[in-house]
Coordinates of C-alpha atoms and ligand atoms in Angstrom, one line a residue:
X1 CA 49.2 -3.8 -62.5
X2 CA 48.1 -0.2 -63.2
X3 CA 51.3 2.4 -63.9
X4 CA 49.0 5.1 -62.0
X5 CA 45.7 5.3 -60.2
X6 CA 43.4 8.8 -59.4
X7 CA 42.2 8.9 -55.6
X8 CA 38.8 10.3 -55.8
X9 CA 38.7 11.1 -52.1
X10 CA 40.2 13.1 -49.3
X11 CA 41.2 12.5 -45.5
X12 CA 42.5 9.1 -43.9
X13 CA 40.8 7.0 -46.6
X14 CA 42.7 8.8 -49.6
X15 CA 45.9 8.9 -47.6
X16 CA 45.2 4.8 -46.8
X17 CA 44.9 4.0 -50.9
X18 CA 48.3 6.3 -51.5
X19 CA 49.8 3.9 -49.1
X20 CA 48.7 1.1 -50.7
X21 CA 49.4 1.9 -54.1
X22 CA 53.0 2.9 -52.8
X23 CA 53.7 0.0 -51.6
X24 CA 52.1 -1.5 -54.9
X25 CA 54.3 0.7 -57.1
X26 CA 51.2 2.4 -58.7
X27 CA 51.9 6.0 -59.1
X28 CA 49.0 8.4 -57.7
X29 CA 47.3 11.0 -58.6
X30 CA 45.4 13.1 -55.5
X31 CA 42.3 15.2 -56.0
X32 CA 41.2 17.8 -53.8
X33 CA 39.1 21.2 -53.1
X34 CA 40.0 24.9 -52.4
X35 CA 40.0 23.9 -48.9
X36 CA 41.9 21.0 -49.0
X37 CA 45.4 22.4 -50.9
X38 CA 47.6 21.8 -47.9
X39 CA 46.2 18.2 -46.6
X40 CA 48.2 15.6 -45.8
X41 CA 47.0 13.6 -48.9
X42 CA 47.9 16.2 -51.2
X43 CA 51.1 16.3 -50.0
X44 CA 51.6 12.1 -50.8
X45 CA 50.3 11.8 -53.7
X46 CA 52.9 11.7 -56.8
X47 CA 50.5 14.6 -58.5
X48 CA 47.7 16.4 -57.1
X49 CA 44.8 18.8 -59.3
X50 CA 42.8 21.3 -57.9
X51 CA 38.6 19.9 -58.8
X52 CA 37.0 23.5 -57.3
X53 CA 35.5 25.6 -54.7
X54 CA 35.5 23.7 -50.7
X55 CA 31.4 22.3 -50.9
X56 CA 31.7 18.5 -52.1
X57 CA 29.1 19.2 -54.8
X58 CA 31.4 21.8 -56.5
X59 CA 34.2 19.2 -56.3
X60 CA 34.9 15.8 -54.9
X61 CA 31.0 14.7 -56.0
X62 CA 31.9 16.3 -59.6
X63 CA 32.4 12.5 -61.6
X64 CA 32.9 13.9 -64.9
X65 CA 35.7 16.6 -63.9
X66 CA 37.2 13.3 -62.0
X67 CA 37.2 11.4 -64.8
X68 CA 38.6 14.4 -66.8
X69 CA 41.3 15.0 -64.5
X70 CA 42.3 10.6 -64.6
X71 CA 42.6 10.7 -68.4
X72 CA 44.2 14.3 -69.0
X73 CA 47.3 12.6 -66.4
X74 CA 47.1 9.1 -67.9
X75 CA 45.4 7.4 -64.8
X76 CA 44.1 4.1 -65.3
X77 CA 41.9 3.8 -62.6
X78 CA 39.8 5.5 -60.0
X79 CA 39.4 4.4 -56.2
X80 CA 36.2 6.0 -55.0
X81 CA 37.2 5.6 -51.3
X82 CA 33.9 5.6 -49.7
X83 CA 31.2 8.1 -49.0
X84 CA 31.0 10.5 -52.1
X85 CA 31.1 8.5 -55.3
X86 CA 31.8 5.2 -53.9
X87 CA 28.1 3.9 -54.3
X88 CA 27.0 6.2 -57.2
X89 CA 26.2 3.0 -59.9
X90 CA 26.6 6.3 -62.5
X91 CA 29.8 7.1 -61.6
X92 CA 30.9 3.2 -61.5
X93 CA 29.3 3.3 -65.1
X94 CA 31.0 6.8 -66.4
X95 CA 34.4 5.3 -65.2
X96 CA 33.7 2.2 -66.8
X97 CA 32.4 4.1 -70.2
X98 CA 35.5 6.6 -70.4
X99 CA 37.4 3.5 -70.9
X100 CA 39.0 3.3 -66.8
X101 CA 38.8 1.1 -64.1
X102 CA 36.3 1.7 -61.3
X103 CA 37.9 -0.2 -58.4
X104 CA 35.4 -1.4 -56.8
X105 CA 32.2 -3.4 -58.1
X106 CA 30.4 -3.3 -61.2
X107 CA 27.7 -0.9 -61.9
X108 CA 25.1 -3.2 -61.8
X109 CA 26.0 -4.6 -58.6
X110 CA 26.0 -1.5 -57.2
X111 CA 22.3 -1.1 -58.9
X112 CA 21.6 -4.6 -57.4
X113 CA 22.2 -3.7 -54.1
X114 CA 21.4 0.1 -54.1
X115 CA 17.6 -0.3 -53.8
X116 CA 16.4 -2.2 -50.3
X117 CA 13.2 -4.0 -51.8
X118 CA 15.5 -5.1 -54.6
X119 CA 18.3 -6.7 -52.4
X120 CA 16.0 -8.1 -50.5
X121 CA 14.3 -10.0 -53.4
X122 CA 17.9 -10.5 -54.7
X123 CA 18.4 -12.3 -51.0
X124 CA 15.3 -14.3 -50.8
X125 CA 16.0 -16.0 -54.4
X126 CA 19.7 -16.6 -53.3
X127 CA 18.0 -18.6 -49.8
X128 CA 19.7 -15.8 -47.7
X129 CA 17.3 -15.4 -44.5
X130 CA 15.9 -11.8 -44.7
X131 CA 13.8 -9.9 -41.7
X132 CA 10.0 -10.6 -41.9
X133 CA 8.6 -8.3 -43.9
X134 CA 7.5 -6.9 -47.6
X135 CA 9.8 -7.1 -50.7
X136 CA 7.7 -3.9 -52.0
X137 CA 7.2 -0.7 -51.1
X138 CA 3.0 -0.1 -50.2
X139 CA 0.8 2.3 -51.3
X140 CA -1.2 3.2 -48.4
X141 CA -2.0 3.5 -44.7
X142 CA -4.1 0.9 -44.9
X143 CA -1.9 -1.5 -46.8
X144 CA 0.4 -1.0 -44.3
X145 CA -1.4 -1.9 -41.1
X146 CA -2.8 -5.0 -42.7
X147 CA 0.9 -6.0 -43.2
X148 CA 1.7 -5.1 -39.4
X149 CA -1.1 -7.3 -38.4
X150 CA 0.3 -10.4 -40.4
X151 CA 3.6 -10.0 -38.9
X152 CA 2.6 -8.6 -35.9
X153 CA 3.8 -5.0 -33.5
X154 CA 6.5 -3.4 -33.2
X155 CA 7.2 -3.4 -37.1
X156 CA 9.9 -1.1 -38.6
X157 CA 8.8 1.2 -41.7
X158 CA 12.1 1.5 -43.8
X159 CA 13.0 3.8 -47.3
X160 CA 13.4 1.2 -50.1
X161 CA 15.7 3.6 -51.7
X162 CA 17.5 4.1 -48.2
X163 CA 20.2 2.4 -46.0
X164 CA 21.8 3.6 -43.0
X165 CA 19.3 4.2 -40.9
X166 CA 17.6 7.3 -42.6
X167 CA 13.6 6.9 -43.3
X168 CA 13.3 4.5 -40.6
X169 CA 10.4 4.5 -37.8
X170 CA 9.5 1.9 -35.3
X171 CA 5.8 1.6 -35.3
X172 CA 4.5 -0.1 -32.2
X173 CA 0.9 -0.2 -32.3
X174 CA -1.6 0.6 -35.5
X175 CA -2.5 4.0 -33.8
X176 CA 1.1 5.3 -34.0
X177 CA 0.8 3.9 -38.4
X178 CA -0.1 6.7 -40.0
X179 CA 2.3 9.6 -38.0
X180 CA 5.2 7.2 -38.5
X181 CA 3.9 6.8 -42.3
X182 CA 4.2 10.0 -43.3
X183 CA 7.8 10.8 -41.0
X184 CA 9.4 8.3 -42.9
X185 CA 7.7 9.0 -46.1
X186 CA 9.0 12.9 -45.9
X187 CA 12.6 11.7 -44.4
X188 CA 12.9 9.2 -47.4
X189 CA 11.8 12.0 -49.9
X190 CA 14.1 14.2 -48.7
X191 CA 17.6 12.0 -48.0
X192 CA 17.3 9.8 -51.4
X193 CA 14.4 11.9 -53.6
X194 CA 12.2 8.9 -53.2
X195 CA 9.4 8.4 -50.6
X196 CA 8.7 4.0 -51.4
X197 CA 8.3 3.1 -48.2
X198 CA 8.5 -1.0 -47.0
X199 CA 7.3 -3.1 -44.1
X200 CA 9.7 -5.1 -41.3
X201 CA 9.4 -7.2 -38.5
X202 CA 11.3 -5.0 -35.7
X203 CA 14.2 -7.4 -33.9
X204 CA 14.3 -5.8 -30.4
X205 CA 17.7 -5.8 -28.9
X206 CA 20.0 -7.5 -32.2
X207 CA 23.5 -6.8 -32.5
X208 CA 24.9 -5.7 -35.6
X209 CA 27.6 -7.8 -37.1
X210 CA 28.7 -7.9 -40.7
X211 CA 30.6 -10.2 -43.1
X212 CA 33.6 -8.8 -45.2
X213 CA 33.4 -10.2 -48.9
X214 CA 36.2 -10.3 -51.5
X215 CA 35.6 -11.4 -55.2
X216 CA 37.6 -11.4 -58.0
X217 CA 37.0 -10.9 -61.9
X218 CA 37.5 -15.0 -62.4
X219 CA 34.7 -16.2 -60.2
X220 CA 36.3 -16.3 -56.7
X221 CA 34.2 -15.0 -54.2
X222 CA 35.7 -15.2 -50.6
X223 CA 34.6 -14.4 -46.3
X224 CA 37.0 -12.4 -44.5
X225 CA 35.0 -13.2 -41.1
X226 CA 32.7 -10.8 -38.9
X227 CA 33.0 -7.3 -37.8
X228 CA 31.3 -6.5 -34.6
X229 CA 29.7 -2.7 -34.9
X230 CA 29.8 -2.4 -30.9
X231 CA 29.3 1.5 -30.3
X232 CA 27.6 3.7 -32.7
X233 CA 24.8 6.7 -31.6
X234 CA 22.5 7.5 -34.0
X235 CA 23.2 5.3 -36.7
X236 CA 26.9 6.9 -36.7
X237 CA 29.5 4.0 -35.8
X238 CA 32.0 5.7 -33.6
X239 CA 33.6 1.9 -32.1
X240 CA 33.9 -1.7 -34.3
X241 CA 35.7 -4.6 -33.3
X242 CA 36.9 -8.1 -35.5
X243 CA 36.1 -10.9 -34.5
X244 CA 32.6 -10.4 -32.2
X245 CA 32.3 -11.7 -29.1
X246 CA 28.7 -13.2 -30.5
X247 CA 29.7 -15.2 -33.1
X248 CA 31.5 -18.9 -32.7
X249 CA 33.6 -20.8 -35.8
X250 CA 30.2 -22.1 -36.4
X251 CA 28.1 -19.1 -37.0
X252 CA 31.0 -17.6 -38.3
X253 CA 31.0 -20.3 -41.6
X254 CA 27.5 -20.1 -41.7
X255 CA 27.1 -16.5 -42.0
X256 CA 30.5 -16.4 -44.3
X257 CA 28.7 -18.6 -46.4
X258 CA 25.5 -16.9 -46.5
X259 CA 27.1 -13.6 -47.1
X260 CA 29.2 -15.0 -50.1
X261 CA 25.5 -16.2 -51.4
X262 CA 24.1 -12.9 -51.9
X263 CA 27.4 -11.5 -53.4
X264 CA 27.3 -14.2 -56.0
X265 CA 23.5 -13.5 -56.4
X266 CA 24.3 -9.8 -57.4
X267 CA 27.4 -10.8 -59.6
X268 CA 29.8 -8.7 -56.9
X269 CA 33.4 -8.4 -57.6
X270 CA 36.5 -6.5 -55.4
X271 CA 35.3 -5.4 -51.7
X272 CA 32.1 -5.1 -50.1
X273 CA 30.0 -5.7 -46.9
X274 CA 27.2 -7.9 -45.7
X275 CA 25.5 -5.9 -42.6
X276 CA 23.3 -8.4 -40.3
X277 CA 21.0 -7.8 -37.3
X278 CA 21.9 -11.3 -34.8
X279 CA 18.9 -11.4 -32.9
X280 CA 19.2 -12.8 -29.1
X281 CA 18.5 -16.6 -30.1
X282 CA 21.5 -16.6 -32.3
X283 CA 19.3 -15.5 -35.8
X284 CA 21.1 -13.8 -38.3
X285 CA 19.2 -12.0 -41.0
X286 CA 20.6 -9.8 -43.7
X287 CA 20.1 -6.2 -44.0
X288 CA 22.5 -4.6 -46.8
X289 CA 25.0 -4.6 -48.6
X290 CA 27.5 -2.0 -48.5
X291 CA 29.0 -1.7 -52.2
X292 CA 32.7 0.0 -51.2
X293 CA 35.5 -0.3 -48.7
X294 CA 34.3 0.5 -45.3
X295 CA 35.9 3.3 -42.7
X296 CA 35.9 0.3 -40.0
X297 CA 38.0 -2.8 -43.0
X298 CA 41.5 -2.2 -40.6
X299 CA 40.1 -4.7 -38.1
X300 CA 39.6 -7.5 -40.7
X301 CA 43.0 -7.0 -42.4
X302 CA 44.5 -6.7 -38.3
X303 CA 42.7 -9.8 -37.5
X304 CA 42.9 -11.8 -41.1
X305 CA 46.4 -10.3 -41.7
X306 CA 45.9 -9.0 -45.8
X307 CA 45.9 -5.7 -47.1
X308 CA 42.2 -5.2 -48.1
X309 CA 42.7 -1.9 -50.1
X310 CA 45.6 -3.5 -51.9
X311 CA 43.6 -6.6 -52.7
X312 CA 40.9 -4.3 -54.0
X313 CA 43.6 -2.8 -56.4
X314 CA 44.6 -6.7 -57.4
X315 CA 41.4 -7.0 -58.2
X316 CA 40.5 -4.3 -60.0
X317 CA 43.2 -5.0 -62.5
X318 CA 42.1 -8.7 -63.0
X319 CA 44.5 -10.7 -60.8
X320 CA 42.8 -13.5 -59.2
X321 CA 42.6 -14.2 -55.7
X322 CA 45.5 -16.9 -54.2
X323 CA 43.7 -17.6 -51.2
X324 CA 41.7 -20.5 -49.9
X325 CA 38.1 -19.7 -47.2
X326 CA 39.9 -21.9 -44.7
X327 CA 43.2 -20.1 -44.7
X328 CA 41.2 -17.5 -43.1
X329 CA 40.6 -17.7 -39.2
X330 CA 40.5 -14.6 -37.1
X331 CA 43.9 -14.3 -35.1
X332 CA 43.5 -12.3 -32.0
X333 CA 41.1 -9.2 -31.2
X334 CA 41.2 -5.7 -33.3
X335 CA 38.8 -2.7 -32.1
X336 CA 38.8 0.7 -33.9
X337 CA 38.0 3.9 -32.2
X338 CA 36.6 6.8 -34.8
X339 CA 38.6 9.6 -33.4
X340 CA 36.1 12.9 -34.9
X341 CA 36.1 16.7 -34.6
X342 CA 32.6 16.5 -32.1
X343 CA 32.8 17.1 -28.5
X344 CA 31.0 14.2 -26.3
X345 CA 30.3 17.3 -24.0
X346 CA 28.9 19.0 -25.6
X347 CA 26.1 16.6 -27.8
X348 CA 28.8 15.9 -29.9
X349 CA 28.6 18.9 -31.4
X350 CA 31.2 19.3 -34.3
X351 CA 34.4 21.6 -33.4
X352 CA 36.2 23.4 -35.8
X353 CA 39.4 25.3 -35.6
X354 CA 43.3 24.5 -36.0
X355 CA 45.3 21.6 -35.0
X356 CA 47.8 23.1 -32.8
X357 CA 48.9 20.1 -31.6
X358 CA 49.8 16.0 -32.1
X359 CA 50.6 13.8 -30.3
X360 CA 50.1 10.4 -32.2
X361 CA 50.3 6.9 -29.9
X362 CA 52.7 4.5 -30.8
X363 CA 54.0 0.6 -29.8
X364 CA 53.0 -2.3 -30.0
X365 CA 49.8 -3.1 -32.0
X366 CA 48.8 0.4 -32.5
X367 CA 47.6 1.6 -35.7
X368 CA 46.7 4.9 -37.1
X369 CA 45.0 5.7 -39.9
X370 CA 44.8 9.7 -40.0
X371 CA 44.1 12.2 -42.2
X372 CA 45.8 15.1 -40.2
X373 CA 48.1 16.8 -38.9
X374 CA 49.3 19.9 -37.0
X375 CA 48.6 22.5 -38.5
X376 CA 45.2 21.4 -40.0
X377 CA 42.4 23.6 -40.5
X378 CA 39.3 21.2 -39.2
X379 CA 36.1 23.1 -40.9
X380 CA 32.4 22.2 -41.4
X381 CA 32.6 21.4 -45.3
X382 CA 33.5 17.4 -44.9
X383 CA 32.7 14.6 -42.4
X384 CA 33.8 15.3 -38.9
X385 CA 35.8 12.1 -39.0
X386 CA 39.8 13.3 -38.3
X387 CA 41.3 9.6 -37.8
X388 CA 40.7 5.6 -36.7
X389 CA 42.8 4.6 -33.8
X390 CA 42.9 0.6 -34.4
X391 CA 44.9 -1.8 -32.2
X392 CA 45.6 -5.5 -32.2
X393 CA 46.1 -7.9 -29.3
X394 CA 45.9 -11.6 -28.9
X395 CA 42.5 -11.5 -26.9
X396 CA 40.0 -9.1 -26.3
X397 CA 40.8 -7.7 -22.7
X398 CA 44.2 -7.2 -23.5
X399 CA 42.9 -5.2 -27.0
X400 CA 40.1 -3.0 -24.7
X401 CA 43.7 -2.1 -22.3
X402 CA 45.8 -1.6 -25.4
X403 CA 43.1 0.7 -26.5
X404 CA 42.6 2.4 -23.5
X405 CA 46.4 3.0 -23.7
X406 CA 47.0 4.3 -26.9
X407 CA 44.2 6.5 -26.3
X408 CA 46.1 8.0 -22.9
X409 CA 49.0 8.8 -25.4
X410 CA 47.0 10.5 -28.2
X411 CA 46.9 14.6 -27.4
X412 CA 45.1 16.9 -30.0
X413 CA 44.9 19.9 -29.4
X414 CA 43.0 22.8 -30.7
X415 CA 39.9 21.3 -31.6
X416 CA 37.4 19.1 -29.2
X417 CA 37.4 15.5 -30.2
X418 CA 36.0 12.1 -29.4
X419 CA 38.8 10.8 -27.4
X420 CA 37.3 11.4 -24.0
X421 CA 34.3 9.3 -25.0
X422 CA 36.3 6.5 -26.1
X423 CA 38.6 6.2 -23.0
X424 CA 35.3 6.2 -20.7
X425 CA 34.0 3.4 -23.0
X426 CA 37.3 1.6 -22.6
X427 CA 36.6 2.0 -19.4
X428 CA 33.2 0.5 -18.9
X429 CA 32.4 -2.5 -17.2
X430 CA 29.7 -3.4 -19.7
X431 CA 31.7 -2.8 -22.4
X432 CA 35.2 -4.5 -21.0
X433 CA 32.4 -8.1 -20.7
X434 CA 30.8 -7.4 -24.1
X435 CA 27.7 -7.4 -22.7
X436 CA 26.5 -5.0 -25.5
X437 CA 23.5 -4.4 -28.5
X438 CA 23.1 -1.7 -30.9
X439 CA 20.7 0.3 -27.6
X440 CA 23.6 -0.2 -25.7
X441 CA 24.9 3.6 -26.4
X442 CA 21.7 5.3 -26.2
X443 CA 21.3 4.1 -22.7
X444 CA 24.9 4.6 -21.3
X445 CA 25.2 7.9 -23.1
X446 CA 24.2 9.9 -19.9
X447 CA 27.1 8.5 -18.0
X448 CA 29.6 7.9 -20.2
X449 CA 29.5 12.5 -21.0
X450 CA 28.3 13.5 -17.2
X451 CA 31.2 11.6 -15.4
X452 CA 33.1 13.3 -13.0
X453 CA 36.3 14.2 -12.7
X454 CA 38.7 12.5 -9.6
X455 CA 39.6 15.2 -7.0
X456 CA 42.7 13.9 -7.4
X457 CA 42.4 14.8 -11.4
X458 CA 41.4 18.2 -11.1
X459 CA 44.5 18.9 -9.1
X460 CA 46.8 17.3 -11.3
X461 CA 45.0 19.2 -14.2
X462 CA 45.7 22.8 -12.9
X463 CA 48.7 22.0 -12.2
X464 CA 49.4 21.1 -16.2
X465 CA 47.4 24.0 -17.1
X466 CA 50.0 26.3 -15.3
X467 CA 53.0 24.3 -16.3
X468 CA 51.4 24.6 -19.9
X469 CA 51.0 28.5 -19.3
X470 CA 54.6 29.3 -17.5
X471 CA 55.6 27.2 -21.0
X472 CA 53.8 29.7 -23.1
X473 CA 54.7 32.8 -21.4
X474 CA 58.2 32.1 -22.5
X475 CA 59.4 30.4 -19.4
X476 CA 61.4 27.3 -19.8
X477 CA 61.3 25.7 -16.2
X478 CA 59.3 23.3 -17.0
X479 CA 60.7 22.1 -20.0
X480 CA 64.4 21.4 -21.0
X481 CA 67.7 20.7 -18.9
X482 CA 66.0 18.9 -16.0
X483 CA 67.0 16.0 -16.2
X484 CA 66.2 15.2 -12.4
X485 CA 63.2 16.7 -11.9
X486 CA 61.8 14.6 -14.8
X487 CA 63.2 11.5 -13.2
X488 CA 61.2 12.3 -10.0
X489 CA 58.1 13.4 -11.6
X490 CA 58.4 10.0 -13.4
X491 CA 58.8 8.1 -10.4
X492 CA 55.8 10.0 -8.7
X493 CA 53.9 8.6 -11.9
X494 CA 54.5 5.6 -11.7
X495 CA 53.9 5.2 -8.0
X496 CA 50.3 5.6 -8.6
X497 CA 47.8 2.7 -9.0
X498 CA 47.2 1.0 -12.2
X499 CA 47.0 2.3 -16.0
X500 CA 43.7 2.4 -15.4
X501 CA 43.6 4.9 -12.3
X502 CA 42.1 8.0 -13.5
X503 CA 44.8 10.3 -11.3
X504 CA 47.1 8.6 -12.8
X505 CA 45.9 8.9 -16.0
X506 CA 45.7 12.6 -15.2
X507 CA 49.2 12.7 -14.5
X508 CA 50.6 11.1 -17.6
X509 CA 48.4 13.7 -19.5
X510 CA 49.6 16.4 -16.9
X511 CA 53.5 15.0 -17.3
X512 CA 53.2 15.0 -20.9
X513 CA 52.1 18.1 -21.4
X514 CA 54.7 19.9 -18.7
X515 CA 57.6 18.1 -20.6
X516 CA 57.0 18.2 -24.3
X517 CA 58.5 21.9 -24.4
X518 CA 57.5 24.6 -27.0
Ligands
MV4_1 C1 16.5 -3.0 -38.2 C2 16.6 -3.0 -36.8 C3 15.7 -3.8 -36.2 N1 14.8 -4.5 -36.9 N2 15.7 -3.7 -38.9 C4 19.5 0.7 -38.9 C5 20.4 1.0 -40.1 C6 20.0 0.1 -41.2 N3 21.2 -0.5 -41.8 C7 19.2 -1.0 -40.6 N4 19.0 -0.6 -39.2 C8 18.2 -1.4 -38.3 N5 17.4 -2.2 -38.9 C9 14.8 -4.5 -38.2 N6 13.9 -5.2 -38.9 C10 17.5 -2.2 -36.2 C11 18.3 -1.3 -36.9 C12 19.2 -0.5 -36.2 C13 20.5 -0.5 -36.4 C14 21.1 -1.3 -37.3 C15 22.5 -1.3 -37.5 C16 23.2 -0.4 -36.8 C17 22.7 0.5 -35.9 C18 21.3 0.4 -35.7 C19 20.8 1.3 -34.7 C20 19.4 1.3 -34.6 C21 18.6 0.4 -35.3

């Protein structure tokens, strides 16, 4: 094992690879920007350097100083976290070259995988099923609505240097080609400096579900099940869930298997991601690869019960992989919430400002994988991302209430977050049964921001607010030595309907707020 390991990240995702290294007795050595000198990460890490000035560019995108900074402190290896230099096949390369380890895969694979046309091709030769469409990019218009008319309307124009969504137009009949042609052409160009541009059949309605893949350096290349990417809005997940209410044992093997094919076709090793579209019929075809841990791997390791981030650092340092594919069966229901600095409100519009407050939610199941705390400066140089909120529960309805719970117990305040959003979601009816597809957000959006308050609510509300205020001004009343008017106003609380009941909801919030003190 590695004496000591360079996090080339910030946020929840380095603080998650300090923990694991902790608890794998690698020593760790924490990177971070002007901006970032009092982060929690920082803070955890056995050693921390100063890489520059707050914009990524002038530091955490920077490989050379990172590799600088690793071998100056006697680092052995770099975890890339994702985002940033996680899917850079240079930086993989550079690591590799300066004589370190890269955890994650090998430069080529990360080649492999990086170009869509490419993985594609790299697919179809492995026999993994693919969407309809063109394994190279087209030169023209006209190319394009021949290949349209083979396949037939609506047809998807993606970047072949892309992924995630960016370059993408639906094209639904050959008069709307040649607009659609040149938007994705010029959002290509500008998101990956390349404007190839290839030809799909559009799957109306899929779901998104995607296969977690481990491999080792001896050959071992393993299925850790299905993730189920339930709630995202424009292409940004914000809700994930292990196992998917879509996918039986059966489909589950067969997709495992499938998934495990096209890592072995690109010579994969340590962590990475299948992404499928699973049409209505129960068709699964592959999309990507993702070539890094992802923000959502907590609810395969709640569900599958490993450590993937340790496992990633096994890996990395050549240790081979114990485990057998049927040892691995999804145990119970895990759903992530991405708790970020946007307000639901407001667009989700990112907020910025201090953390005054935190209130984290505990018990049982509840997990919380955060990158602050109060006191935080939340600014617009990084990825409004703050946290993931994950909980684990032997079924799915008691996993959407344990949710819904730990989300009632989570304050932050001083910035606008996502947590309203996610409690309404929680709430949903169509969401509690499943009954969901990648348009499912776009279309329950409306509601979900415009809902109204309870009457009930608002009362209970101002009521806190003035509490909150008497607390401020100095005034203690509300606060300490009271012990029977807490017991009352506990009673009062609990008197109300279910944990479900916006009042009381309200009221726990209201309670909460009155009693913490200051
Ligand atoms: C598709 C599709 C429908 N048909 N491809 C979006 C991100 C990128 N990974 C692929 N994406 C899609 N590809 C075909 N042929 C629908 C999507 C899609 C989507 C996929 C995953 C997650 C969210 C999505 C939201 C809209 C569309």
């Amino acid at each position: 094992m590695f004496g000591k390991l360079l996090v080339a990240n910030r946020g929840e995702i380095a603080l998650r690879v300090i923990r694991a290294c902790q608890e794998l007795g690698v020593r760790t050595v924490a990177v971070y920007s002007e901006a970032d000198a009092r982060a929690p990460h920082v803070r955890e890490a056995d050693e921390a350097v100063c890489i520059g000035p707050p914009p990524s560019r002038d530091s955490y995108l920077v490989g050379e100083r990172l590799i600088e900074v690793a071998q100056r402190l006697g680092a052995e290896a770099i975890h890339p976290g994702y985002g940033f230099l996680s899917e850079r096949a240079w930086f993989a390369r550079a690591v590799r070259d300066a004589g370190l380890v890269f955890v994650g895969p090998p430069a080529e694979a990360i080649e492999a995988m990086g170009s869509k046309t490419a993985a594609r091709q790299l697919a179809i030769s492995a026999g993994v099923p693919v969407v309809p469409g063109t394994t190279e990019a087209f030169n023209d218009a006209n190319e394009a609505l021949a290949i349209a008319e083979q396949f037939g309307y609506p047809v998807l124009l993606k970047a072949a240097a892309g992924g995630g969504g960016k370059g993408m137009r639906i094209v639904r009949s050959a008069a709307e080609m040649s607009d659609a042609l040149d938007a994705a052409r010029r959002e290509s160009k500008n998101s990956f400096g390349d404007d190839a541009v290839y030809v799909e059949k559009y799957i109306e309605g899929p779901r998104h579900v995607e296969i977690q893949v481990l491999a080792d350096t001896h050959g071992n290349v393993l299925h850790l099940g299905e993730r189920e990417c339930s709630v995202q809005r424009r292409h940004q997940k914000m809700i994930e869930e292990a196992p998917s209410v879509a996918v039986s044992p059966e489909l589950r093997a067969r997709m495992g298997a499938t998934a495990v094919a096209a890592a072995r076709a690109a010579g994969y090793v340590n962590a990475g991601t299948c992404e499928f579209l699973l049409d209505r019929d129960g068709q699964f075809y592959f999309l990507e690869m993702n070539t890094r841990i992802q923000v959502e791997h907590p609810v395969t390791e709640l569900v599958m019960g490993l450590d993937l981030v340790q496992w990633q650092i096994r890996i990395a340092s050549g240790e081979k992989l114990p485990f057998e594919q049927r040892a691995f069966t999804p145990r119970g229901w895990a759903i992530e919430c991405r708790i970020t600095s946007e307000d639901p409100a407001n667009g989700f519009l990112p907020s910025t400002g201090r953390i005054d407050y935190l209130h984290l939610p505990t018990g049982p199941g509840v997990r919380w994988d955060g990158g602050i705390e109060a006191g935080s400066e939340v600014g617009l140089h990084y990825d409004p991302m703050l946290a993931k909120l994950i909980v684990h529960a032997p079924n799915r309805a008691l996993a959407v209430q344990r949710m819904h719970r730990a989300l009632l117990e989570l304050t932050i305040a001083g910035i606008e977050t996502s947590r309203g959003f996610h409690l309404r979601v929680m709430e949903h009816p169509e969401f509690q049964r499943g009954d969901i597809s990648i348009q499912w957000l776009e279309q329950t959006l409306p509601a979900l921001t415009q809902a109204k308050p309870l009457p009930e609510s608002v009362r209970i509300a101002a009521i806190a607010a003035a509490l909150v205020a008497d607390a401020e001004r100095g005034g203690r009343r509300a606060s300490g030595g009271q012990a029977n008017g807490e017991h009352r106003a506990t009673q009062d609380a609990n008197s109300s309907k279910g944990s479900h009941d916006g009042a009381s909801a309200w009221r726990a919030a209201a309670l909460r707020e009155a009693l913490r003190g200051h």
